[in-house]
Amino acid sequence: MRIGELARRTGVPVPTIKYYTREGMLPAGERTGPNQVHYAESHIRRLKLIRALTEVGGLSIAAAGEVLAGIDAPGSTVHGMLGTAQSAVSRVAAERGTDETWERADREVGELVRRHGWTVRPENPGWQTLVQVVVAYHELGRSELLGLLDGYADAAGTLAAAELAAFDGVPSIDAKIEGAVLGTVLGDAAMAGLRRIAQEDVSRRPEAQPHPG
Amino acid sequence: MRIGELARRTGVPVPTIKYYTREGMLPAGERTGPNQVHYAESHIRRLKLIRALTEVGGLSIAAAGEVLAGIDAPGSTVHGMLGTAQSAVSRVAAERGTDETWERADREVGELVRRHGWTVRPENPGWQTLVQVVVAYHELGRSELLGLLDGYADAAGTLAAAELAAFDGVPSIDAKIEGAVLGTVLGDAAMAGLRRIAQEDVSRRPEAQPHPG
């Protein structure tokens, strides 16, 4: 198909398609004549993947480009790709504090990880995110919210195992790798959406209303 | 204390403090002389709250300002404030599609909500996020990932109930409202961090490695 039809079928404007091609995120079409470039069905799917990562998953163009390069690289592994996808979706952590509150929060995260029997590098992007959250709880004098973290951790462990089992049924390694990326990027969006819904439901219940007087 | 000490004690640069004041996010200090403005301990806490919402929670300055205005407004309720916080942390949804895939995804989300016995408005910001995720699964031919959503939903329900119970022990309505905001904004960050950690742990296990050959 020509670029106009590709744009129509995907809803992605022509200049955006050209931009993705220049950035190396979308393979160029096949030149079939002096003014004619042919695009295949695989271009449609690739554009949908780019849109899923950026519009639904909220990745920047640079982060999406990095993830797509990882998907395309020969010899990628599920474990390696997961690391790339995780770094891409994780916010850049603020400079690590060195004061007592940070050290305490780092220790508390370490204890949480041990309690749940997890094996993980301290450079895991999630570790620093979590330390930042714990520091914020302490600094705001809301240390009681720490009590929520074991519940979050149980849920995270259950979901990670379910995600892994879901990729496992997929035959090809390429599809497994893409599944790991979608599980990470779209799974975050799905979980955030479901939390909004469950929170609204819970806050409507009579026991959530403040007592009069 | 003077502005220099406020900056030193919070790590927030003086121009940024002035910017937050101009934007109405931080109350002005008390003028005690022609060149002297006095800041109180409450300014320290407020700056930490602003930092938690923006740096840890990832809110834009505009969204954080909206949330803080809600916290400050007399007569705010936990339920109302939760809606404000939810809108602030939710990505602006792309224009709603009208084709068959969208309608199908919207129905599937509705069924999921009913299966979990939730009462929720279809305008809940999480609903549209979730529809977008389901559309992406279908468009990428990965409908098998839909099977993960019930697990995510169970976890979201458990966490929402735990969060509500955590606010409940807090005596004042103001602290409850702030707790609802922190539960939403920092809870998302905590859950994302824990998911990264659990995913790394699961992907290291022997059963996660591709079989040779």
Coordinates of C-alpha atoms in Angstrom, one line a residue:
Chain A
M1 CA 0.0 0.0 0.0
R2 CA 1.1 3.7 -0.4
I3 CA 1.9 5.9 2.5
G4 CA -1.6 7.6 2.4
E5 CA -3.4 4.3 2.9
L6 CA -1.0 3.3 5.7
A7 CA -1.8 6.6 7.4
R8 CA -5.6 6.1 6.9
R9 CA -5.5 2.5 8.2
T10 CA -3.5 3.3 11.3
G11 CA -4.7 6.8 12.1
V12 CA -1.0 7.9 12.2
P13 CA -0.5 11.1 10.1
V14 CA 1.9 10.9 7.1
P15 CA 4.5 13.4 8.6
T16 CA 4.5 11.3 11.8
I17 CA 5.1 8.1 9.8
K18 CA 8.1 9.8 8.0
Y19 CA 9.4 11.0 11.4
Y20 CA 9.3 7.4 12.8
T21 CA 11.2 6.2 9.7
R22 CA 13.9 8.9 10.0
E23 CA 14.3 7.9 13.7
G24 CA 14.8 4.3 12.7
M25 CA 11.7 3.1 14.6
L26 CA 9.8 2.1 11.5
P27 CA 11.6 0.3 8.6
A28 CA 11.5 2.3 5.3
G29 CA 9.0 1.2 2.7
E30 CA 10.1 -0.5 -0.5
R31 CA 10.8 1.9 -3.4
T32 CA 8.9 0.6 -6.4
G33 CA 9.1 3.6 -8.7
P34 CA 10.4 7.1 -8.9
N35 CA 7.5 8.5 -6.8
Q36 CA 6.2 5.3 -5.3
V37 CA 7.0 3.6 -2.0
H38 CA 5.3 0.4 -1.0
Y39 CA 4.4 -0.4 2.6
A40 CA 3.5 -3.9 3.8
E41 CA 1.1 -5.2 6.4
S42 CA 4.0 -5.5 8.8
H43 CA 4.3 -1.7 8.8
I44 CA 0.7 -1.5 10.1
R45 CA 1.5 -3.7 13.1
R46 CA 4.8 -1.9 13.8
L47 CA 2.9 1.5 13.9
K48 CA 0.4 0.0 16.3
L49 CA 3.3 -1.2 18.5
I50 CA 4.8 2.3 18.5
R51 CA 1.5 3.8 19.4
A52 CA 0.9 1.3 22.2
L53 CA 4.3 2.1 23.7
T54 CA 4.0 5.9 23.5
E55 CA 0.3 6.7 23.8
V56 CA -0.9 4.0 26.1
G57 CA 2.4 3.2 27.9
G58 CA 3.5 6.8 28.1
L59 CA 7.1 6.2 26.8
S60 CA 9.0 9.1 25.2
I61 CA 10.0 8.6 21.6
A62 CA 13.6 8.1 22.7
A63 CA 12.6 5.4 25.2
A64 CA 10.3 3.7 22.7
G65 CA 13.1 3.7 20.1
E66 CA 15.4 2.0 22.6
V67 CA 12.9 -0.6 23.4
L68 CA 12.2 -1.3 19.7
A69 CA 15.9 -1.6 19.0
G70 CA 16.1 -4.2 21.8
I71 CA 13.2 -6.1 20.3
D72 CA 14.9 -6.1 16.8
A73 CA 18.4 -7.0 18.0
P74 CA 19.3 -10.6 17.2
G75 CA 20.2 -12.6 20.3
S76 CA 18.0 -10.7 22.7
T77 CA 16.8 -12.7 25.7
V78 CA 13.6 -12.3 27.7
H79 CA 15.6 -11.5 30.8
G80 CA 17.8 -8.9 29.1
M81 CA 14.8 -7.3 27.3
L82 CA 12.9 -7.0 30.5
G83 CA 15.8 -4.9 31.9
T84 CA 15.7 -2.6 28.9
A85 CA 11.9 -2.2 29.1
Q86 CA 12.1 -1.6 32.8
S87 CA 14.7 1.2 32.4
A88 CA 12.6 2.8 29.7
V89 CA 9.5 3.0 31.7
S90 CA 11.1 4.0 35.0
R91 CA 11.4 7.7 35.7
V92 CA 15.0 8.9 36.1
A93 CA 15.5 8.8 39.8
A94 CA 16.4 12.0 41.5
E95 CA 20.0 12.2 42.8
R96 CA 20.4 9.7 45.5
G97 CA 20.3 11.3 48.9
T98 CA 23.0 10.4 51.4
D99 CA 21.5 11.5 54.7
E100 CA 20.1 9.3 57.4
T101 CA 16.6 9.2 56.0
W102 CA 17.8 7.8 52.7
E103 CA 20.0 5.2 54.5
R104 CA 17.1 4.1 56.6
A105 CA 14.7 3.9 53.6
D106 CA 17.3 1.9 51.7
R107 CA 17.6 -0.5 54.6
E108 CA 13.8 -0.8 54.9
V109 CA 13.5 -1.6 51.2
G110 CA 16.2 -4.2 51.6
E111 CA 14.3 -5.8 54.4
L112 CA 11.1 -5.8 52.4
V113 CA 12.9 -7.5 49.5
R114 CA 14.4 -10.2 51.8
R115 CA 11.0 -10.7 53.5
H116 CA 9.5 -11.6 50.1
G117 CA 12.5 -13.9 49.3
W118 CA 13.4 -11.9 46.1
T119 CA 16.7 -12.0 44.3
V120 CA 17.4 -8.7 42.7
R121 CA 20.2 -6.2 42.0
P122 CA 20.2 -3.0 44.1
E123 CA 20.5 -1.2 40.7
N124 CA 17.1 -2.4 39.7
P125 CA 15.3 0.8 38.7
G126 CA 12.4 -0.2 40.9
W127 CA 14.6 -0.3 44.0
Q128 CA 15.4 3.4 43.8
T129 CA 11.8 4.4 43.0
L130 CA 10.7 2.5 46.1
V131 CA 13.4 4.2 48.3
Q132 CA 12.2 7.6 47.1
V133 CA 8.6 6.7 48.1
V134 CA 9.7 5.5 51.5
V135 CA 11.8 8.7 52.0
A136 CA 8.7 10.8 51.1
Y137 CA 6.5 8.8 53.6
H138 CA 9.1 9.5 56.4
E139 CA 9.7 13.1 55.5
L140 CA 6.0 13.8 55.5
G141 CA 5.5 12.2 58.8
R142 CA 3.3 9.5 57.3
S143 CA 5.4 6.4 58.2
E144 CA 2.1 4.5 58.9
L145 CA 1.8 4.2 55.1
L146 CA 4.8 1.9 55.1
G147 CA 2.5 -0.8 56.3
L148 CA 0.9 -0.8 52.9
L149 CA 4.1 -1.9 51.1
D150 CA 3.9 -5.6 52.1
G151 CA 0.4 -5.8 50.5
Y152 CA 1.7 -4.0 47.3
A153 CA 4.7 -6.4 47.3
D154 CA 2.4 -9.5 47.6
A155 CA 0.4 -8.3 44.6
A156 CA 3.5 -7.4 42.6
G157 CA 4.9 -10.9 43.1
T158 CA 1.6 -12.6 42.1
L159 CA 1.3 -10.5 39.0
A160 CA 5.0 -11.0 37.9
A161 CA 4.5 -14.8 38.1
A162 CA 1.2 -14.6 36.1
E163 CA 2.9 -12.4 33.5
L164 CA 5.7 -14.9 33.1
A165 CA 3.3 -17.8 32.8
A166 CA 1.4 -15.9 30.1
F167 CA 4.5 -15.4 28.0
D168 CA 5.4 -19.0 28.5
G169 CA 2.5 -20.3 26.4
V170 CA 3.8 -18.2 23.4
P171 CA 5.9 -20.3 21.0
S172 CA 8.6 -18.0 19.5
I173 CA 11.3 -16.2 21.4
D174 CA 10.5 -13.0 19.5
A175 CA 6.9 -13.1 20.6
K176 CA 8.0 -13.9 24.2
I177 CA 10.3 -10.8 24.2
E178 CA 7.5 -8.6 22.8
G179 CA 5.2 -10.1 25.5
A180 CA 7.7 -9.1 28.2
V181 CA 7.8 -5.6 26.9
L182 CA 4.0 -5.3 26.6
G183 CA 3.6 -6.9 30.1
T184 CA 5.9 -4.3 31.6
V185 CA 4.8 -1.2 29.7
L186 CA 1.1 -1.9 29.2
G187 CA 0.8 -3.8 32.5
D188 CA 1.8 -0.6 34.4
A189 CA -1.0 1.3 32.5
A190 CA -3.5 -1.5 33.2
M191 CA -2.7 -1.7 36.9
A192 CA -2.9 2.1 37.2
G193 CA -6.3 2.1 35.5
L194 CA -7.6 -0.7 37.7
R195 CA -6.4 1.0 40.8
R196 CA -8.4 4.1 39.9
I197 CA -11.5 2.0 39.4
A198 CA -11.1 0.0 42.6
Q199 CA -10.4 3.2 44.6
E200 CA -13.5 4.9 43.4
D201 CA -15.6 1.8 44.2
V202 CA -14.1 1.6 47.7
S203 CA -14.5 5.3 48.4
R204 CA -18.2 5.1 47.6
R205 CA -18.9 2.5 50.2
P206 CA -20.7 3.7 53.4
E207 CA -17.7 3.0 55.7
A208 CA -15.6 5.4 53.6
Q209 CA -17.8 8.4 54.4
P210 CA -16.7 10.6 57.3
H211 CA -18.9 10.4 60.3
P212 CA -21.2 13.4 60.8
G213 CA -20.3 15.9 63.6
Chain B
M1 CA 14.0 31.2 59.3
R2 CA 15.1 33.1 56.2
I3 CA 14.7 31.8 52.7
G4 CA 18.4 30.7 52.5
E5 CA 17.9 28.4 55.5
L6 CA 14.6 27.1 54.0
A7 CA 16.5 26.3 50.8
R8 CA 19.3 24.6 52.7
R9 CA 17.0 22.5 54.9
T10 CA 14.8 21.3 52.1
G11 CA 17.3 21.1 49.2
V12 CA 15.0 23.2 47.1
P13 CA 16.8 26.1 45.4
V14 CA 15.8 29.7 46.3
P15 CA 14.5 30.5 42.8
T16 CA 12.3 27.4 42.8
I17 CA 10.9 28.4 46.2
K18 CA 10.0 31.8 44.8
Y19 CA 8.4 30.1 41.8
Y20 CA 6.3 27.9 43.9
T21 CA 5.1 30.9 45.9
R22 CA 4.2 32.9 42.7
E23 CA 2.3 29.8 41.5
G24 CA 0.3 29.8 44.7
M25 CA 1.6 26.3 45.7
L26 CA 3.5 27.6 48.8
P27 CA 2.1 30.3 51.1
A28 CA 4.3 33.5 51.1
G29 CA 6.5 34.0 54.1
E30 CA 5.8 36.6 56.7
R31 CA 7.4 40.0 56.0
T32 CA 9.2 41.0 59.3
G33 CA 11.3 43.9 57.9
P34 CA 12.1 45.8 54.7
N35 CA 14.4 43.1 53.5
Q36 CA 13.4 40.2 55.7
V37 CA 10.9 37.5 55.2
H38 CA 10.3 34.8 57.8
Y39 CA 9.4 31.2 56.9
A40 CA 8.0 28.7 59.4
E41 CA 8.4 24.9 59.9
S42 CA 5.1 24.5 58.0
H43 CA 6.9 25.8 54.9
I44 CA 9.4 22.9 55.1
R45 CA 6.7 20.3 55.2
R46 CA 4.8 21.9 52.3
L47 CA 8.0 21.9 50.2
K48 CA 8.4 18.2 50.9
L49 CA 4.9 17.6 49.9
I50 CA 5.4 19.5 46.6
R51 CA 8.5 17.4 46.0
A52 CA 6.8 14.2 46.7
L53 CA 4.0 14.9 44.3
T54 CA 6.3 16.1 41.5
E55 CA 9.6 14.2 41.8
V56 CA 8.4 10.9 43.2
G57 CA 4.8 10.9 41.9
G58 CA 5.7 12.4 38.6
L59 CA 2.9 15.1 38.6
S60 CA 3.4 18.2 36.4
I61 CA 3.6 21.5 38.3
A62 CA 0.1 22.3 37.0
A63 CA -1.3 19.0 38.3
A64 CA 0.4 19.3 41.6
G65 CA -1.0 22.8 42.0
E66 CA -4.5 21.5 41.4
V67 CA -4.1 18.7 43.9
L68 CA -2.7 21.2 46.6
A69 CA -5.6 23.6 46.0
G70 CA -8.0 20.7 46.6
I71 CA -6.2 19.8 49.8
D72 CA -6.4 23.4 51.0
A73 CA -10.0 24.0 50.1
P74 CA -12.3 24.0 53.1
G75 CA -15.1 21.3 52.9
S76 CA -13.1 18.9 50.7
T77 CA -14.1 15.3 51.2
V78 CA -12.0 12.1 50.9
H79 CA -14.2 10.9 48.0
G80 CA -14.0 14.2 46.2
M81 CA -10.3 14.6 46.7
L82 CA -9.6 11.1 45.5
G83 CA -11.3 12.1 42.2
T84 CA -9.1 15.2 41.9
A85 CA -5.9 13.2 42.7
Q86 CA -7.0 10.5 40.2
S87 CA -7.5 13.0 37.4
A88 CA -4.1 14.6 38.2
V89 CA -2.2 11.4 37.9
S90 CA -4.0 10.0 34.9
R91 CA -2.5 10.6 31.5
V92 CA -4.9 12.5 29.2
A93 CA -6.6 9.8 27.3
A94 CA -6.2 9.9 23.5
E95 CA -9.3 10.7 21.6
R96 CA -11.8 7.9 22.1
G97 CA -12.0 5.7 19.1
T98 CA -15.4 4.7 17.8
D99 CA -14.7 1.7 15.7
E100 CA -15.5 -1.9 16.5
T101 CA -12.3 -2.7 18.4
W102 CA -13.0 0.2 20.8
E103 CA -16.6 -0.8 21.4
R104 CA -15.5 -4.4 22.0
A105 CA -12.8 -3.2 24.5
D106 CA -15.3 -1.0 26.2
R107 CA -17.7 -3.9 26.6
E108 CA -14.9 -6.1 27.9
V109 CA -13.9 -3.5 30.5
G110 CA -17.5 -3.2 31.6
E111 CA -17.7 -7.0 32.0
L112 CA -14.5 -7.0 34.1
V113 CA -16.0 -4.3 36.3
R114 CA -19.2 -6.2 36.8
R115 CA -17.3 -9.5 37.5
H116 CA -15.5 -7.8 40.3
G117 CA -18.8 -6.3 41.7
W118 CA -17.5 -2.7 41.4
T119 CA -19.6 0.4 41.3
V120 CA -17.9 3.1 39.2
R121 CA -18.7 5.8 36.7
P122 CA -17.7 5.1 33.1
E123 CA -16.0 8.6 33.2
N124 CA -13.5 7.3 35.8
P125 CA -10.1 8.1 34.4
G126 CA -9.0 4.5 34.9
W127 CA -11.8 3.2 32.7
Q128 CA -10.5 4.9 29.6
T129 CA -6.9 3.9 30.4
L130 CA -8.0 0.3 30.6
V131 CA -9.9 0.5 27.4
Q132 CA -6.8 1.8 25.6
V133 CA -4.8 -1.1 27.0
V134 CA -7.3 -3.6 25.8
V135 CA -7.5 -2.0 22.4
A136 CA -3.7 -2.2 22.2
Y137 CA -3.7 -6.0 23.1
H138 CA -6.3 -6.7 20.4
E139 CA -4.7 -4.5 17.7
L140 CA -1.3 -6.2 18.3
G141 CA -2.9 -9.7 18.1
R142 CA -2.0 -10.4 21.8
S143 CA -5.5 -11.0 23.1
E144 CA -4.1 -13.8 25.4
L145 CA -2.8 -11.0 27.6
L146 CA -6.4 -10.1 28.5
G147 CA -6.3 -13.1 30.7
L148 CA -3.9 -11.2 33.0
L149 CA -6.5 -8.5 33.8
D150 CA -8.5 -10.4 36.3
G151 CA -5.4 -11.0 38.4
Y152 CA -4.5 -7.3 38.2
A153 CA -8.1 -6.4 39.2
D154 CA -8.0 -8.7 42.2
A155 CA -4.8 -7.1 43.3
A156 CA -6.2 -3.6 42.7
G157 CA -9.2 -4.3 44.8
T158 CA -7.2 -5.7 47.7
L159 CA -4.9 -2.7 47.6
A160 CA -7.7 -0.1 47.5
A161 CA -9.3 -1.7 50.6
A162 CA -6.0 -1.7 52.4
E163 CA -5.4 1.9 51.5
L164 CA -8.8 2.9 52.8
A165 CA -8.2 1.1 56.0
A166 CA -4.8 2.9 56.4
F167 CA -6.5 6.3 56.1
D168 CA -9.2 5.2 58.5
G169 CA -6.9 5.1 61.5
V170 CA -5.9 8.8 60.9
P171 CA -7.8 11.1 63.2
S172 CA -8.3 14.4 61.2
I173 CA -10.2 14.8 58.0
D174 CA -7.3 16.9 56.6
A175 CA -4.8 14.1 57.3
K176 CA -7.3 11.6 55.7
I177 CA -7.5 13.8 52.6
E178 CA -3.7 14.1 52.3
G179 CA -3.5 10.3 52.9
A180 CA -5.9 9.7 50.0
V181 CA -3.7 11.9 47.7
L182 CA -0.4 10.2 48.8
G183 CA -2.0 6.8 48.5
T184 CA -3.0 7.5 44.9
V185 CA 0.1 9.4 43.8
L186 CA 2.9 7.7 45.8
G187 CA 1.0 4.3 45.7
D188 CA 1.3 4.2 41.9
A189 CA 5.1 4.9 42.2
A190 CA 5.4 2.2 44.9
M191 CA 3.5 -0.4 42.9
A192 CA 5.5 0.3 39.7
G193 CA 8.8 0.0 41.7
L194 CA 7.7 -3.3 43.3
R195 CA 6.6 -4.6 39.9
R196 CA 10.2 -4.0 38.5
I197 CA 11.7 -5.8 41.5
A198 CA 9.3 -8.8 41.3
Q199 CA 9.7 -9.0 37.5
E200 CA 13.5 -9.2 37.8
D201 CA 13.2 -11.9 40.5
V202 CA 10.8 -14.0 38.4
S203 CA 12.8 -13.6 35.2
R204 CA 16.0 -14.9 37.0
R205 CA 14.4 -18.2 38.0
P206 CA 15.4 -21.3 36.0
E207 CA 11.9 -21.8 34.5
A208 CA 12.2 -18.4 32.9
Q209 CA 15.2 -19.3 30.8
P210 CA 14.5 -20.4 27.2
H211 CA 15.2 -24.0 26.6
P212 CA 18.4 -24.6 24.6
G213 CA 18.1 -25.7 21.0

